Amino acid sequence: MNNTITISQIRPKSILDKSLSKGRGEVSLSCFALLFCELVQYCQNRVYTVPELQNKLAEMGQEVGVKLLDLYFVREKNCKRENKLLNMLLFIKTTLWKGLFGREADKLEHANDDERIYYLIEKEPLVNRYISVPKDKGNLNCAVFIAGIIESILNCSGFTAKVTAHWHKGTTYMVQFEESVIARDKQMEER
Amino acid sequence: MSRQGTRLDAKKVNSELFTLTYGALVSQLMKDYDNADDVNKQLERMGYNIGIRLIEDYLARTGTGRCYDFRDTAEKIQAGFRLYLGISPVITNWSSAGDEFSLQFETNPLTEFVELPDNCLGLKYMNVLTGVLRGACEMVQMDVTSWFVQDQLKGDNVTELRVKFIKRLEDAIPAGED
């Protein structure tokens, strides 16, 4: 006789019960490229202008970033988050980039004239490899999706920033931190 | 020996990036559409678009020829999963007429990290795959359809995709070409 009371229709088999994968799984690049292509088309069909499209792509990237943040800090950093700005940026440039794209980002630079601004430079971002931007789309850079990933990783770890993608030396991600983040970082250094 | 470089194969990409990107897409669709049925349809359509282009890549890479029979097709589909997602679904449950089989998945990079909340039971999370199969087969003159009969995300032990052959498509020759 079955006299249990069903609360949920799905038996809870939480993903937390499984051990965390090492993250070395791979899928074919063609697969990813075509999926990304569908994602871009879908976004494009729902907006009218290039800036809107960029925003939409960035939002999608943010969804991904928020999940990567936990994943990488649990797996790579023994659950300890970075609390220094430069270390956080270096973590993105090296650990995160190696995990996601198989190699470090090409360059990390600090703007000369504005201490709030950093540049992360990538000659050929993975997502742009098979994308040729039509003339009427002007300065569209689909790597804004990656910029979204970076932005949400920074924001969710307490380094509030705005990240944008630009066509410069390949693709340059411009990271602009809020004033308060810079001030806090300086305070920590003084201690 | 050294894992130091962690340099991925140039033609491969980290599966977590793929998984999470797909997840972001599905969750965006769930936000944009009112009901799960529309999302399922949209995923199928996206899969179709992927399939009609992916078959080109498949043929180029494997140098495979025309299928002899549907069993042959099943094996080639299986090989496709290995090539593109790095998984080998089991081919099983052939119908007696030989026009229907199942692919059973133990693991699947698409569903890693995924849990369906109770209000998403109508969602066929991997429906993109049914579209991919339809699109890819259509480009090699086969009309097939597929649907999920079991789904690990909904508490089943395995995920089972049923694939059915409908008909051979004849090449439509433009008028006057004959």
CSV table of N, CA, C and O in Angstrom, one decimal, chain B residues 32-117:
chain,number,residue,atom,x,y,z
B,32,ASP,N,10.7,35.1,-21.4
B,32,ASP,CA,10.1,35.8,-22.5
B,32,ASP,C,8.8,35.2,-22.9
B,32,ASP,O,7.9,35.9,-23.4
B,33,TYR,N,8.6,33.9,-22.7
B,33,TYR,CA,7.3,33.3,-23.1
B,33,TYR,C,6.5,33.0,-21.9
B,33,TYR,O,7.0,32.7,-20.8
B,34,ASP,N,5.2,32.9,-22.2
B,34,ASP,CA,4.3,32.7,-21.0
B,34,ASP,C,4.2,31.2,-20.7
B,34,ASP,O,4.1,30.9,-19.5
B,35,ASN,N,4.3,30.3,-21.6
B,35,ASN,CA,4.1,28.9,-21.2
B,35,ASN,C,5.2,28.1,-21.8
B,35,ASN,O,5.9,28.4,-22.8
B,36,ALA,N,5.4,26.9,-21.1
B,36,ALA,CA,6.5,26.0,-21.5
B,36,ALA,C,6.4,25.5,-22.9
B,36,ALA,O,7.4,25.2,-23.5
B,37,ASP,N,5.2,25.3,-23.4
B,37,ASP,CA,5.0,24.7,-24.7
B,37,ASP,C,5.7,25.6,-25.8
B,37,ASP,O,6.3,25.1,-26.7
B,38,ASP,N,5.5,26.9,-25.6
B,38,ASP,CA,6.1,27.8,-26.6
B,38,ASP,C,7.6,27.8,-26.5
B,38,ASP,O,8.3,27.9,-27.5
B,39,VAL,N,8.1,27.6,-25.3
B,39,VAL,CA,9.6,27.5,-25.1
B,39,VAL,C,10.1,26.2,-25.8
B,39,VAL,O,11.1,26.3,-26.5
B,40,ASN,N,9.4,25.1,-25.6
B,40,ASN,CA,9.8,23.9,-26.2
B,40,ASN,C,9.8,24.0,-27.7
B,40,ASN,O,10.8,23.6,-28.4
B,41,LYS,N,8.8,24.7,-28.3
B,41,LYS,CA,8.8,24.9,-29.7
B,41,LYS,C,10.0,25.8,-30.2
B,41,LYS,O,10.6,25.5,-31.2
B,42,GLN,N,10.2,26.8,-29.4
B,42,GLN,CA,11.3,27.7,-29.8
B,42,GLN,C,12.6,27.0,-29.7
B,42,GLN,O,13.5,27.2,-30.6
B,43,LEU,N,12.8,26.2,-28.7
B,43,LEU,CA,14.1,25.4,-28.6
B,43,LEU,C,14.2,24.4,-29.8
B,43,LEU,O,15.3,24.3,-30.3
B,44,GLU,N,13.1,23.8,-30.2
B,44,GLU,CA,13.2,22.9,-31.3
B,44,GLU,C,13.6,23.7,-32.6
B,44,GLU,O,14.4,23.2,-33.3
B,45,ARG,N,13.0,24.8,-32.7
B,45,ARG,CA,13.3,25.6,-33.9
B,45,ARG,C,14.8,26.0,-33.9
B,45,ARG,O,15.5,26.0,-35.0
B,46,MET,N,15.3,26.4,-32.8
B,46,MET,CA,16.7,26.8,-32.7
B,46,MET,C,17.6,25.5,-33.0
B,46,MET,O,18.6,25.6,-33.8
B,47,GLY,N,17.2,24.4,-32.5
B,47,GLY,CA,17.9,23.2,-32.8
B,47,GLY,C,17.9,22.9,-34.3
B,47,GLY,O,18.9,22.5,-34.8
B,48,TYR,N,16.8,23.1,-34.9
B,48,TYR,CA,16.6,22.9,-36.4
B,48,TYR,C,17.7,23.7,-37.1
B,48,TYR,O,18.4,23.2,-38.0
B,49,ASN,N,17.7,25.0,-36.7
B,49,ASN,CA,18.7,25.9,-37.4
B,49,ASN,C,20.1,25.4,-37.2
B,49,ASN,O,21.0,25.5,-38.1
B,50,ILE,N,20.4,24.9,-36.0
B,50,ILE,CA,21.7,24.3,-35.7
B,50,ILE,C,22.0,23.1,-36.5
B,50,ILE,O,23.0,22.9,-37.2
B,51,GLY,N,21.0,22.2,-36.6
B,51,GLY,CA,21.1,20.9,-37.3
B,51,GLY,C,21.4,21.1,-38.7
B,51,GLY,O,22.3,20.4,-39.3
B,52,ILE,N,20.7,22.0,-39.4
B,52,ILE,CA,20.9,22.1,-40.9
B,52,ILE,C,22.3,22.6,-41.2
B,52,ILE,O,22.8,22.4,-42.3
B,53,ARG,N,23.0,23.2,-40.2
B,53,ARG,CA,24.4,23.6,-40.5
B,53,ARG,C,25.4,22.6,-39.9
B,53,ARG,O,26.5,22.5,-40.5
B,54,LEU,N,25.0,22.0,-38.9
B,54,LEU,CA,25.9,21.1,-38.2
B,54,LEU,C,26.2,19.8,-39.1
B,54,LEU,O,27.3,19.3,-39.1
B,55,ILE,N,25.2,19.4,-39.9
B,55,ILE,CA,25.4,18.2,-40.7
B,55,ILE,C,26.5,18.4,-41.7
B,55,ILE,O,27.3,17.5,-42.0
B,56,GLU,N,26.6,19.6,-42.2
B,56,GLU,CA,27.7,20.0,-43.1
B,56,GLU,C,29.1,19.7,-42.4
B,56,GLU,O,29.9,19.0,-43.0
B,57,ASP,N,29.2,20.2,-41.2
B,57,ASP,CA,30.4,20.0,-40.5
B,57,ASP,C,30.7,18.5,-40.2
B,57,ASP,O,31.8,18.0,-40.3
B,58,TYR,N,29.6,17.8,-39.9
B,58,TYR,CA,29.7,16.3,-39.6
B,58,TYR,C,30.2,15.6,-40.8
B,58,TYR,O,31.1,14.7,-40.7
B,59,LEU,N,29.6,15.9,-42.0
B,59,LEU,CA,30.0,15.1,-43.2
B,59,LEU,C,31.4,15.5,-43.6
B,59,LEU,O,32.2,14.6,-43.9
B,60,ALA,N,31.8,16.7,-43.4
B,60,ALA,CA,33.2,17.1,-43.7
B,60,ALA,C,34.2,16.4,-42.8
B,60,ALA,O,35.2,16.0,-43.3
B,61,ARG,N,33.8,16.3,-41.5
B,61,ARG,CA,34.8,15.8,-40.6
B,61,ARG,C,34.9,14.3,-40.6
B,61,ARG,O,36.0,13.7,-40.4
B,62,THR,N,33.8,13.6,-40.8
B,62,THR,CA,33.8,12.2,-40.7
B,62,THR,C,33.9,11.5,-42.1
B,62,THR,O,34.3,10.4,-42.2
B,63,GLY,N,33.7,12.3,-43.2
B,63,GLY,CA,33.8,11.7,-44.5
B,63,GLY,C,32.8,10.6,-44.7
B,63,GLY,O,33.1,9.7,-45.5
B,64,THR,N,31.8,10.6,-44.0
B,64,THR,CA,30.8,9.5,-44.1
B,64,THR,C,29.9,9.6,-45.3
B,64,THR,O,29.7,10.6,-45.8
B,65,GLY,N,29.5,8.4,-45.8
B,65,GLY,CA,28.6,8.4,-46.9
B,65,GLY,C,27.2,8.2,-46.6
B,65,GLY,O,26.8,8.4,-45.5
B,66,ARG,N,26.4,7.9,-47.6
B,66,ARG,CA,25.0,7.7,-47.4
B,66,ARG,C,24.7,6.5,-46.5
B,66,ARG,O,25.4,5.5,-46.5
B,67,CYS,N,23.6,6.6,-45.7
B,67,CYS,CA,23.3,5.5,-44.8
B,67,CYS,C,22.7,4.4,-45.6
B,67,CYS,O,21.9,4.6,-46.6
B,68,TYR,N,23.0,3.1,-45.2
B,68,TYR,CA,22.4,2.0,-45.8
B,68,TYR,C,21.0,1.7,-45.3
B,68,TYR,O,20.1,1.5,-46.1
B,69,ASP,N,20.8,1.7,-44.0
B,69,ASP,CA,19.5,1.6,-43.5
B,69,ASP,C,19.4,2.4,-42.2
B,69,ASP,O,20.3,3.2,-41.9
B,70,PHE,N,18.2,2.3,-41.5
B,70,PHE,CA,18.0,3.2,-40.4
B,70,PHE,C,18.9,2.9,-39.2
B,70,PHE,O,19.2,3.7,-38.4
B,71,ARG,N,19.3,1.6,-39.2
B,71,ARG,CA,20.3,1.2,-38.1
B,71,ARG,C,21.6,1.9,-38.3
B,71,ARG,O,22.2,2.3,-37.4
B,72,ASP,N,22.0,2.0,-39.5
B,72,ASP,CA,23.2,2.7,-39.9
B,72,ASP,C,23.0,4.2,-39.4
B,72,ASP,O,23.9,4.8,-38.9
B,73,THR,N,21.9,4.8,-39.7
B,73,THR,CA,21.6,6.1,-39.3
B,73,THR,C,21.7,6.3,-37.8
B,73,THR,O,22.4,7.2,-37.3
B,74,ALA,N,21.2,5.3,-37.1
B,74,ALA,CA,21.3,5.4,-35.6
B,74,ALA,C,22.7,5.4,-35.1
B,74,ALA,O,23.1,6.2,-34.3
B,75,GLU,N,23.5,4.6,-35.8
B,75,GLU,CA,24.9,4.6,-35.4
B,75,GLU,C,25.6,5.9,-35.7
B,75,GLU,O,26.5,6.4,-34.9
B,76,LYS,N,25.2,6.5,-36.8
B,76,LYS,CA,25.9,7.8,-37.2
B,76,LYS,C,25.4,8.9,-36.3
B,76,LYS,O,26.2,9.8,-36.0
B,77,ILE,N,24.2,8.8,-35.9
B,77,ILE,CA,23.7,9.8,-34.9
B,77,ILE,C,24.5,9.7,-33.6
B,77,ILE,O,24.9,10.7,-33.0
B,78,GLN,N,24.6,8.4,-33.2
B,78,GLN,CA,25.4,8.2,-32.0
B,78,GLN,C,26.8,8.7,-32.1
B,78,GLN,O,27.3,9.4,-31.2
B,79,ALA,N,27.4,8.5,-33.3
B,79,ALA,CA,28.8,9.0,-33.5
B,79,ALA,C,28.8,10.5,-33.4
B,79,ALA,O,29.7,11.2,-32.9
B,80,GLY,N,27.7,11.1,-33.9
B,80,GLY,CA,27.6,12.6,-33.9
B,80,GLY,C,27.6,13.1,-32.4
B,80,GLY,O,28.3,14.1,-32.1
B,81,PHE,N,26.9,12.4,-31.6
B,81,PHE,CA,26.9,12.8,-30.2
B,81,PHE,C,28.3,12.7,-29.6
B,81,PHE,O,28.7,13.6,-28.8
B,82,ARG,N,29.0,11.7,-30.0
B,82,ARG,CA,30.3,11.5,-29.4
B,82,ARG,C,31.2,12.7,-29.9
B,82,ARG,O,32.0,13.3,-29.2
B,83,LEU,N,31.1,13.0,-31.2
B,83,LEU,CA,31.9,14.0,-31.8
B,83,LEU,C,31.6,15.4,-31.2
B,83,LEU,O,32.5,16.2,-31.0
B,84,TYR,N,30.3,15.7,-31.1
B,84,TYR,CA,30.0,17.1,-30.7
B,84,TYR,C,29.8,17.3,-29.2
B,84,TYR,O,30.2,18.4,-28.7
B,85,LEU,N,29.3,16.3,-28.5
B,85,LEU,CA,29.1,16.6,-27.1
B,85,LEU,C,30.0,15.7,-26.2
B,85,LEU,O,29.9,15.8,-25.0
B,86,GLY,N,30.7,14.8,-26.8
B,86,GLY,CA,31.6,13.9,-26.1
B,86,GLY,C,30.9,12.9,-25.2
B,86,GLY,O,31.3,12.4,-24.2
B,87,ILE,N,29.7,12.5,-25.7
B,87,ILE,CA,28.9,11.5,-25.0
B,87,ILE,C,28.5,10.4,-25.9
B,87,ILE,O,28.3,10.6,-27.1
B,88,SER,N,28.3,9.2,-25.4
B,88,SER,CA,27.9,8.1,-26.3
B,88,SER,C,26.5,7.5,-25.8
B,88,SER,O,26.5,6.6,-24.9
B,89,PRO,N,25.4,8.0,-26.2
B,89,PRO,CA,24.1,7.5,-25.8
B,89,PRO,C,24.0,6.0,-26.3
B,89,PRO,O,24.6,5.7,-27.3
B,90,VAL,N,23.3,5.2,-25.6
B,90,VAL,CA,23.1,3.8,-25.9
B,90,VAL,C,21.9,3.7,-26.9
B,90,VAL,O,20.9,4.3,-26.7
B,91,ILE,N,22.1,3.0,-28.0
B,91,ILE,CA,21.0,2.8,-28.9
B,91,ILE,C,20.2,1.6,-28.4
B,91,ILE,O,20.8,0.5,-28.2
B,92,THR,N,18.9,1.7,-28.3
B,92,THR,CA,18.2,0.6,-27.7
B,92,THR,C,16.7,0.7,-28.1
B,92,THR,O,16.3,1.6,-28.8
B,93,ASN,N,15.9,-0.3,-27.6
B,93,ASN,CA,14.5,-0.4,-27.9
B,93,ASN,C,14.0,-0.2,-29.3
B,93,ASN,O,13.2,0.7,-29.6
B,94,TRP,N,14.6,-1.0,-30.2
B,94,TRP,CA,14.2,-0.9,-31.6
B,94,TRP,C,12.8,-1.3,-31.7
B,94,TRP,O,12.4,-2.3,-31.1
B,95,SER,N,12.0,-0.7,-32.6
B,95,SER,CA,10.7,-1.2,-32.8
B,95,SER,C,10.8,-2.3,-33.8
B,95,SER,O,11.8,-2.5,-34.5
B,96,SER,N,9.8,-3.2,-33.9
B,96,SER,CA,9.9,-4.4,-34.7
B,96,SER,C,10.0,-4.0,-36.2
B,96,SER,O,10.6,-4.7,-37.0
B,97,ALA,N,9.4,-2.9,-36.6
B,97,ALA,CA,9.5,-2.5,-38.0
B,97,ALA,C,10.9,-1.9,-38.3
B,97,ALA,O,11.2,-1.6,-39.5
B,98,GLY,N,11.6,-1.6,-37.3
B,98,GLY,CA,13.0,-1.1,-37.5
B,98,GLY,C,12.9,0.4,-37.9
B,98,GLY,O,13.9,0.9,-38.4
B,99,ASP,N,11.8,1.1,-37.6
B,99,ASP,CA,11.8,2.5,-38.0
B,99,ASP,C,11.8,3.4,-36.7
B,99,ASP,O,11.7,4.6,-36.9
B,100,GLU,N,12.0,2.8,-35.6
B,100,GLU,CA,12.0,3.6,-34.4
B,100,GLU,C,13.1,3.1,-33.4
B,100,GLU,O,13.1,1.9,-33.2
B,101,PHE,N,13.8,3.9,-32.8
B,101,PHE,CA,14.8,3.5,-31.7
B,101,PHE,C,14.9,4.6,-30.7
B,101,PHE,O,14.4,5.7,-30.8
B,102,SER,N,15.5,4.2,-29.6
B,102,SER,CA,15.7,5.1,-28.5
B,102,SER,C,17.2,5.4,-28.3
B,102,SER,O,18.0,4.5,-28.5
B,103,LEU,N,17.5,6.6,-27.9
B,103,LEU,CA,18.9,6.9,-27.4
B,103,LEU,C,18.8,7.2,-25.9
B,103,LEU,O,17.9,8.0,-25.5
B,104,GLN,N,19.6,6.4,-25.2
B,104,GLN,CA,19.5,6.6,-23.7
B,104,GLN,C,20.8,7.3,-23.2
B,104,GLN,O,21.9,6.9,-23.6
B,105,PHE,N,20.6,8.4,-22.5
B,105,PHE,CA,21.7,9.2,-22.0
B,105,PHE,C,21.8,9.0,-20.5
B,105,PHE,O,20.9,9.2,-19.8
B,106,GLU,N,23.0,8.7,-20.1
B,106,GLU,CA,23.3,8.6,-18.6
B,106,GLU,C,23.7,10.0,-18.1
B,106,GLU,O,23.2,10.5,-17.1
B,107,THR,N,24.6,10.6,-18.9
B,107,THR,CA,25.0,11.9,-18.5
B,107,THR,C,24.9,12.8,-19.8
B,107,THR,O,24.9,12.2,-20.9
B,108,ASN,N,24.9,14.1,-19.6
B,108,ASN,CA,24.7,14.9,-20.7
B,108,ASN,C,25.2,16.3,-20.4
B,108,ASN,O,24.8,16.9,-19.4
B,109,PRO,N,26.1,16.8,-21.1
B,109,PRO,CA,26.7,18.2,-20.8
B,109,PRO,C,25.6,19.3,-20.7
B,109,PRO,O,25.7,20.2,-20.0
B,110,LEU,N,24.5,19.1,-21.5
B,110,LEU,CA,23.5,20.1,-21.5
B,110,LEU,C,22.8,20.3,-20.1
B,110,LEU,O,22.3,21.3,-19.8
B,111,THR,N,22.7,19.2,-19.4
B,111,THR,CA,21.9,19.2,-18.2
B,111,THR,C,22.8,19.3,-16.9
B,111,THR,O,22.2,19.2,-15.8
B,112,GLU,N,24.1,19.3,-17.0
B,112,GLU,CA,24.9,19.5,-15.9
B,112,GLU,C,24.5,20.8,-15.1
B,112,GLU,O,24.2,21.8,-15.7
B,113,PHE,N,24.4,20.7,-13.8
B,113,PHE,CA,24.0,21.8,-13.0
B,113,PHE,C,22.5,22.2,-13.0
B,113,PHE,O,22.1,23.2,-12.5
B,114,VAL,N,21.8,21.4,-13.8
B,114,VAL,CA,20.4,21.8,-13.9
B,114,VAL,C,19.4,21.1,-13.0
B,114,VAL,O,19.5,19.9,-12.7
B,115,GLU,N,18.6,21.9,-12.4
B,115,GLU,CA,17.4,21.3,-11.6
B,115,GLU,C,16.2,22.1,-12.1
B,115,GLU,O,16.2,23.3,-12.2
B,116,LEU,N,15.1,21.3,-12.3
B,116,LEU,CA,13.9,21.9,-12.7
B,116,LEU,C,13.1,22.2,-11.5
B,116,LEU,O,12.8,21.4,-10.7
B,117,PRO,N,12.6,23.5,-11.4
B,117,PRO,CA,11.7,23.8,-10.3
B,117,PRO,C,10.3,23.2,-10.6
B,117,PRO,O,10.0,22.9,-11.8
